[in-house]
């Protein structure tokens, strides 16, 4: 969801009101941003409980930094996505360390084997499964750019990398996704070319 | 020969999947239990900041108290103000009886105005 100047002004005003002790402003901020953070965390972590924990932690960090927020310098939504993204990447890293598994290689295997056995024609499930096979940073870049609809510079700011690095991650990620999903377009109800 | 797909072809193939994902995400609602946890955290942070504001208010009251010479001074000033209002509103054509407090004991004084001048004269 692209940001606009009005949305930024509203967020800045609400944050200032909360910092002044306005509890109602907190409710409005939570209703505006918690669902988006939750959606991002669910896509990255594929675990509802962990996604909710990340969402709560992200919002808590927002409450704590409200007094120090400088109006007009940054977009609150971008800041929240950066915090949530970093928390998700940290959790994924710890998950791999705990399980002893490694992250998918940067040159992800293009074979469709992982998608075999899907019992459902659910398009969303197919995309989620394909995203799950991407390396974490490719997945994050694709989700932020094409589902959250952030611009390349915003994605670069959220991920703490250059725009060129984002474009490289997006290119590799989408090539891997297309290799998995393109053969299934007709099966999933999309018109074949 | 292996045909290499262009990025544009990839984008075209992926577009409906992304559109479906955006539609689903737009319908995402945070569960009420999660929202309750988020709002509880907000209240904790907001209330933790309040003692500093309450301390600032207490400091202002302390400054006012010191300006009157303490609470005894402020109490005496208030008593004089009340007495003045009572005198101004009372009907002085008749002798009035005032209850004057001395320590814990209340002493009924008739014609307090005359009593005041008698006391002043006695002091001299």
Coordinates of C-alpha atoms in Angstrom, one line a residue:
Chain A
X1 CA 0.0 0.0 0.0
X2 CA 1.8 3.2 -1.2
X3 CA 2.2 5.9 1.4
X4 CA 1.0 9.4 0.8
X5 CA 1.7 12.8 2.5
X6 CA -1.6 12.8 4.3
X7 CA -1.0 9.4 5.8
X8 CA 2.4 10.5 7.0
X9 CA 0.9 13.6 8.6
X10 CA -1.7 11.6 10.3
X11 CA 0.9 9.1 11.7
X12 CA 3.1 12.0 12.9
X13 CA 0.2 13.7 14.7
X14 CA -1.1 10.5 16.3
X15 CA 2.4 9.6 17.5
X16 CA 2.8 13.0 19.0
X17 CA -0.6 12.7 20.7
X18 CA 0.4 9.3 22.1
X19 CA 3.7 10.7 23.4
X20 CA 1.7 13.4 25.2
X21 CA -0.4 10.7 27.0
X22 CA -3.3 10.3 24.7
X23 CA -4.5 6.7 24.9
X24 CA -7.0 7.1 22.1
X25 CA -4.2 7.9 19.7
X26 CA -2.6 4.6 20.6
X27 CA -5.7 2.7 19.5
X28 CA -5.8 4.5 16.2
X29 CA -2.1 3.8 15.5
X30 CA -2.6 0.2 16.4
X31 CA -5.6 -0.2 14.1
X32 CA -3.7 1.5 11.2
X33 CA -0.5 -0.4 11.4
X34 CA -0.8 -3.7 13.3
X35 CA -2.6 -5.5 10.5
X36 CA 0.0 -4.6 7.9
X37 CA 2.9 -5.6 10.2
X38 CA 1.1 -8.9 11.0
X39 CA 0.6 -9.7 7.3
X40 CA 4.3 -9.1 6.6
X41 CA 5.4 -11.3 9.5
X42 CA 3.0 -14.1 8.5
X43 CA 4.5 -14.2 5.0
X44 CA 8.0 -14.2 6.3
X45 CA 7.6 -16.6 9.2
X46 CA 4.7 -18.8 8.1
X47 CA 3.8 -19.3 11.8
X48 CA 0.9 -17.4 13.3
X49 CA 2.1 -17.4 16.9
X50 CA 5.6 -16.1 15.9
X51 CA 4.1 -13.5 13.6
X52 CA 1.9 -12.2 16.4
X53 CA 4.9 -12.0 18.7
X54 CA 6.8 -10.0 16.1
X55 CA 3.9 -7.7 15.6
X56 CA 3.6 -7.1 19.3
X57 CA 7.3 -6.5 19.7
X58 CA 7.3 -4.1 16.7
X59 CA 4.4 -2.1 18.1
X60 CA 6.1 -2.0 21.6
X61 CA 9.2 -0.5 20.0
X62 CA 7.0 2.1 18.4
X63 CA 5.4 3.1 21.7
X64 CA 8.8 3.4 23.3
X65 CA 10.3 5.6 20.7
X66 CA 7.3 7.8 20.3
X67 CA 8.8 10.6 22.4
X68 CA 11.9 10.7 20.2
X69 CA 10.1 10.6 16.9
X70 CA 11.0 13.5 14.7
X71 CA 8.2 14.7 12.6
X72 CA 8.8 14.8 8.8
X73 CA 12.0 12.9 8.8
X74 CA 10.8 9.4 7.9
X75 CA 7.5 7.6 7.3
X76 CA 6.3 5.6 10.3
X77 CA 5.1 2.8 8.1
X78 CA 8.6 2.4 6.6
X79 CA 10.1 2.4 10.1
X80 CA 7.7 -0.3 11.3
X81 CA 8.4 -2.5 8.3
X82 CA 12.1 -2.1 8.9
X83 CA 11.7 -3.2 12.6
X84 CA 9.4 -6.1 11.7
X85 CA 11.7 -7.2 8.8
X86 CA 14.7 -7.3 11.1
X87 CA 12.8 -9.2 13.8
X88 CA 11.6 -11.7 11.2
X89 CA 15.1 -12.2 9.8
X90 CA 16.5 -12.7 13.3
X91 CA 13.8 -15.3 14.1
X92 CA 14.4 -17.2 10.8
X93 CA 18.2 -17.2 11.6
X94 CA 17.6 -18.6 15.1
X95 CA 15.1 -21.1 13.7
X96 CA 17.7 -22.5 11.4
X97 CA 20.3 -22.5 14.1
X98 CA 18.0 -24.4 16.4
X99 CA 16.9 -26.9 13.7
X100 CA 20.5 -27.3 12.4
X101 CA 19.3 -26.6 8.9
X102 CA 20.8 -24.1 6.6
X103 CA 19.2 -21.3 4.6
X104 CA 18.3 -22.0 1.1
X105 CA 21.2 -21.1 -1.2
X106 CA 21.2 -17.8 -2.9
X107 CA 20.9 -19.6 -6.2
X108 CA 17.7 -21.4 -5.3
X109 CA 17.0 -24.8 -6.9
X110 CA 14.4 -24.2 -9.7
X111 CA 13.0 -27.7 -9.6
X112 CA 9.3 -27.9 -8.9
X113 CA 9.7 -30.9 -6.6
X114 CA 8.7 -28.9 -3.5
X115 CA 5.4 -28.0 -4.9
X116 CA 4.4 -31.5 -5.8
X117 CA 1.8 -33.0 -3.5
X118 CA -0.1 -29.8 -2.9
X119 CA -3.6 -31.0 -2.4
X120 CA -5.2 -27.6 -3.1
X121 CA -5.5 -25.3 -6.1
X122 CA -5.3 -22.3 -3.7
X123 CA -3.3 -19.7 -5.5
X124 CA -2.3 -18.0 -2.3
X125 CA -1.0 -21.2 -0.8
X126 CA 1.0 -21.9 -4.0
X127 CA 2.6 -18.4 -3.8
X128 CA 3.3 -18.9 -0.1
X129 CA 4.9 -22.3 -0.6
X130 CA 7.0 -20.9 -3.4
X131 CA 8.1 -17.9 -1.3
X132 CA 9.0 -20.2 1.5
X133 CA 11.6 -21.8 -0.7
X134 CA 13.4 -18.5 -1.4
X135 CA 16.4 -17.4 0.6
X136 CA 15.2 -15.0 3.4
X137 CA 16.4 -11.8 1.9
X138 CA 15.0 -12.6 -1.6
X139 CA 11.7 -13.4 0.0
X140 CA 11.7 -10.2 2.0
X141 CA 12.5 -8.1 -1.0
X142 CA 9.8 -9.7 -3.1
X143 CA 7.2 -9.4 -0.4
X144 CA 8.0 -5.7 0.3
X145 CA 8.1 -4.8 -3.4
X146 CA 5.2 -6.7 -4.9
X147 CA 2.8 -7.4 -2.0
X148 CA 3.4 -4.5 0.3
X149 CA 3.9 -2.3 -2.8
X150 CA 6.9 -0.4 -1.5
X151 CA 9.1 1.3 -4.0
X152 CA 12.7 0.1 -4.6
X153 CA 14.2 2.9 -2.6
X154 CA 11.8 2.2 0.3
X155 CA 12.7 -1.5 0.2
X156 CA 16.4 -0.5 0.2
X157 CA 15.8 1.7 3.3
X158 CA 13.8 -1.1 5.1
X159 CA 16.5 -3.7 4.3
X160 CA 19.4 -1.4 4.9
X161 CA 21.0 -2.1 1.5
X162 CA 21.5 -0.2 -1.8
X163 CA 18.8 0.1 -4.5
X164 CA 21.1 -2.0 -6.8
X165 CA 21.2 -4.8 -4.2
X166 CA 17.3 -4.7 -4.0
X167 CA 17.1 -5.0 -7.8
X168 CA 19.4 -8.0 -7.7
X169 CA 17.5 -9.7 -5.0
X170 CA 14.2 -9.0 -6.8
X171 CA 15.5 -10.3 -10.1
X172 CA 16.7 -13.6 -8.6
X173 CA 13.7 -14.0 -6.4
X174 CA 11.2 -13.5 -9.2
X175 CA 13.1 -15.8 -11.5
X176 CA 12.9 -18.6 -8.9
X177 CA 9.2 -17.9 -8.2
X178 CA 8.3 -17.9 -11.9
X179 CA 10.1 -21.2 -12.5
X180 CA 7.9 -22.7 -9.8
X181 CA 4.6 -21.0 -10.5
X182 CA 4.4 -20.4 -14.2
X183 CA 3.8 -24.1 -15.1
X184 CA 0.9 -24.1 -12.6
X185 CA -1.0 -21.0 -13.9
X186 CA -3.6 -23.0 -15.8
X187 CA -4.0 -25.5 -13.0
X188 CA -4.5 -22.7 -10.5
X189 CA -7.1 -21.0 -12.7
X190 CA -5.1 -18.3 -14.4
X191 CA -5.3 -18.0 -18.1
X192 CA -2.3 -19.5 -19.8
X193 CA -0.5 -17.4 -22.4
Chain B
X1 CA 18.4 -25.2 -26.5
X2 CA 17.1 -23.9 -23.2
X3 CA 14.9 -20.8 -23.6
X4 CA 15.6 -18.1 -21.1
X5 CA 12.6 -16.3 -19.8
X6 CA 12.8 -12.6 -19.7
X7 CA 12.2 -10.6 -16.5
X8 CA 9.2 -9.1 -18.2
X9 CA 7.7 -12.6 -18.8
X10 CA 8.4 -13.5 -15.2
X11 CA 6.6 -10.4 -14.1
X12 CA 3.6 -11.2 -16.3
X13 CA 3.4 -14.7 -14.9
X14 CA 3.7 -13.6 -11.3
X15 CA 1.3 -10.6 -11.5
X16 CA -1.9 -12.5 -10.7
X17 CA -0.3 -14.3 -7.8
X18 CA 0.9 -11.0 -6.3
X19 CA -2.5 -9.4 -6.9
X20 CA -4.2 -12.2 -5.0
X21 CA -1.7 -11.9 -2.2
X22 CA -2.3 -8.1 -1.9
X23 CA -6.1 -8.7 -1.9
X24 CA -5.8 -11.2 1.0
X25 CA -3.4 -9.0 2.9
X26 CA -5.7 -6.0 2.6
X27 CA -8.3 -8.1 4.5
X28 CA -5.9 -9.0 7.3
X29 CA -7.2 -8.2 10.7
X30 CA -5.2 -8.4 13.9
X31 CA -6.9 -10.8 16.3
X32 CA -8.6 -9.2 19.3
X33 CA -6.3 -11.0 21.7
X34 CA -3.2 -9.6 19.9
X35 CA -4.7 -6.1 19.8
X36 CA -5.4 -6.3 23.6
X37 CA -1.7 -7.2 24.2
X38 CA -0.6 -4.3 21.9
X39 CA -2.9 -1.8 23.8
X40 CA -1.7 -3.1 27.2
X41 CA 1.9 -2.4 26.1
X42 CA 0.9 1.1 25.0
X43 CA -0.8 1.8 28.4
X44 CA 2.3 0.5 30.2
X45 CA 4.5 2.8 28.3
X46 CA 2.2 5.8 28.6
X47 CA 1.6 5.3 32.4
X48 CA 5.3 4.8 33.0
X49 CA 5.9 8.3 31.6
X50 CA 3.2 9.9 33.7
X51 CA 5.1 10.0 37.1
X52 CA 7.5 12.5 35.5
X53 CA 4.5 14.7 34.5
X54 CA 3.0 14.3 38.0
X55 CA 6.3 15.2 39.5
X56 CA 6.4 18.4 37.5
X57 CA 2.9 19.3 38.8
X58 CA 4.0 18.6 42.4
X59 CA 6.9 21.0 41.9
X60 CA 4.6 23.8 40.9
X61 CA 2.5 23.3 44.0
X62 CA 5.6 23.4 46.2
X63 CA 6.6 26.7 44.7
X64 CA 3.2 28.2 45.5
X65 CA 3.3 26.9 49.1
X66 CA 6.8 28.5 49.7
X67 CA 5.6 31.8 48.3
X68 CA 2.9 32.0 51.1
X69 CA 5.4 31.2 53.9
X70 CA 4.4 27.6 54.2
X71 CA 1.0 25.9 54.8
X72 CA 0.4 27.9 58.1
X73 CA 0.8 31.1 56.2
X74 CA -1.5 30.0 53.4
X75 CA -4.1 28.8 55.9
X76 CA -4.0 32.1 57.8
X77 CA -4.4 34.0 54.5
X78 CA -7.4 31.9 53.6
X79 CA -9.0 32.4 57.1
X80 CA -8.6 36.2 56.7
X81 CA -10.2 36.1 53.3
X82 CA -13.2 34.1 54.6
X83 CA -13.5 36.5 57.5
X84 CA -13.5 39.4 55.2
X85 CA -16.2 38.0 53.0
X86 CA -18.3 37.2 56.1
X87 CA -17.9 40.7 57.5
X88 CA -18.8 42.2 54.2
X89 CA -21.9 40.0 53.8
X90 CA -23.2 40.1 57.4
X91 CA -25.7 42.6 58.7
X92 CA -23.8 44.8 61.1
X93 CA -26.8 46.6 62.4
X94 CA -27.3 43.7 64.9
X95 CA -24.7 42.2 67.1
X96 CA -23.5 39.1 65.4
X97 CA -21.9 36.2 67.1
X98 CA -18.9 34.6 65.6
X99 CA -17.3 31.3 66.6
X100 CA -13.6 31.8 66.9
X101 CA -11.4 28.8 67.1
X102 CA -8.5 28.8 69.5
X103 CA -6.6 25.6 69.1
X104 CA -9.1 22.8 69.4
X105 CA -11.6 24.9 71.3
X106 CA -14.3 27.0 69.8
X107 CA -15.2 30.2 71.6
X108 CA -18.4 32.1 70.9
X109 CA -17.7 35.8 70.6
X110 CA -20.5 38.3 70.4
X111 CA -19.9 41.3 68.2
X112 CA -16.6 40.2 66.8
X113 CA -15.9 43.6 65.2
X114 CA -15.9 45.3 68.6
X115 CA -14.0 42.5 70.1
X116 CA -11.3 42.9 67.5
X117 CA -10.8 46.6 68.3
X118 CA -10.9 45.8 72.1
X119 CA -8.2 43.2 71.5
X120 CA -6.1 45.6 69.5
X121 CA -6.4 48.3 72.1
X122 CA -5.5 45.8 74.8
X123 CA -2.3 44.9 72.9
X124 CA -1.3 48.5 72.8

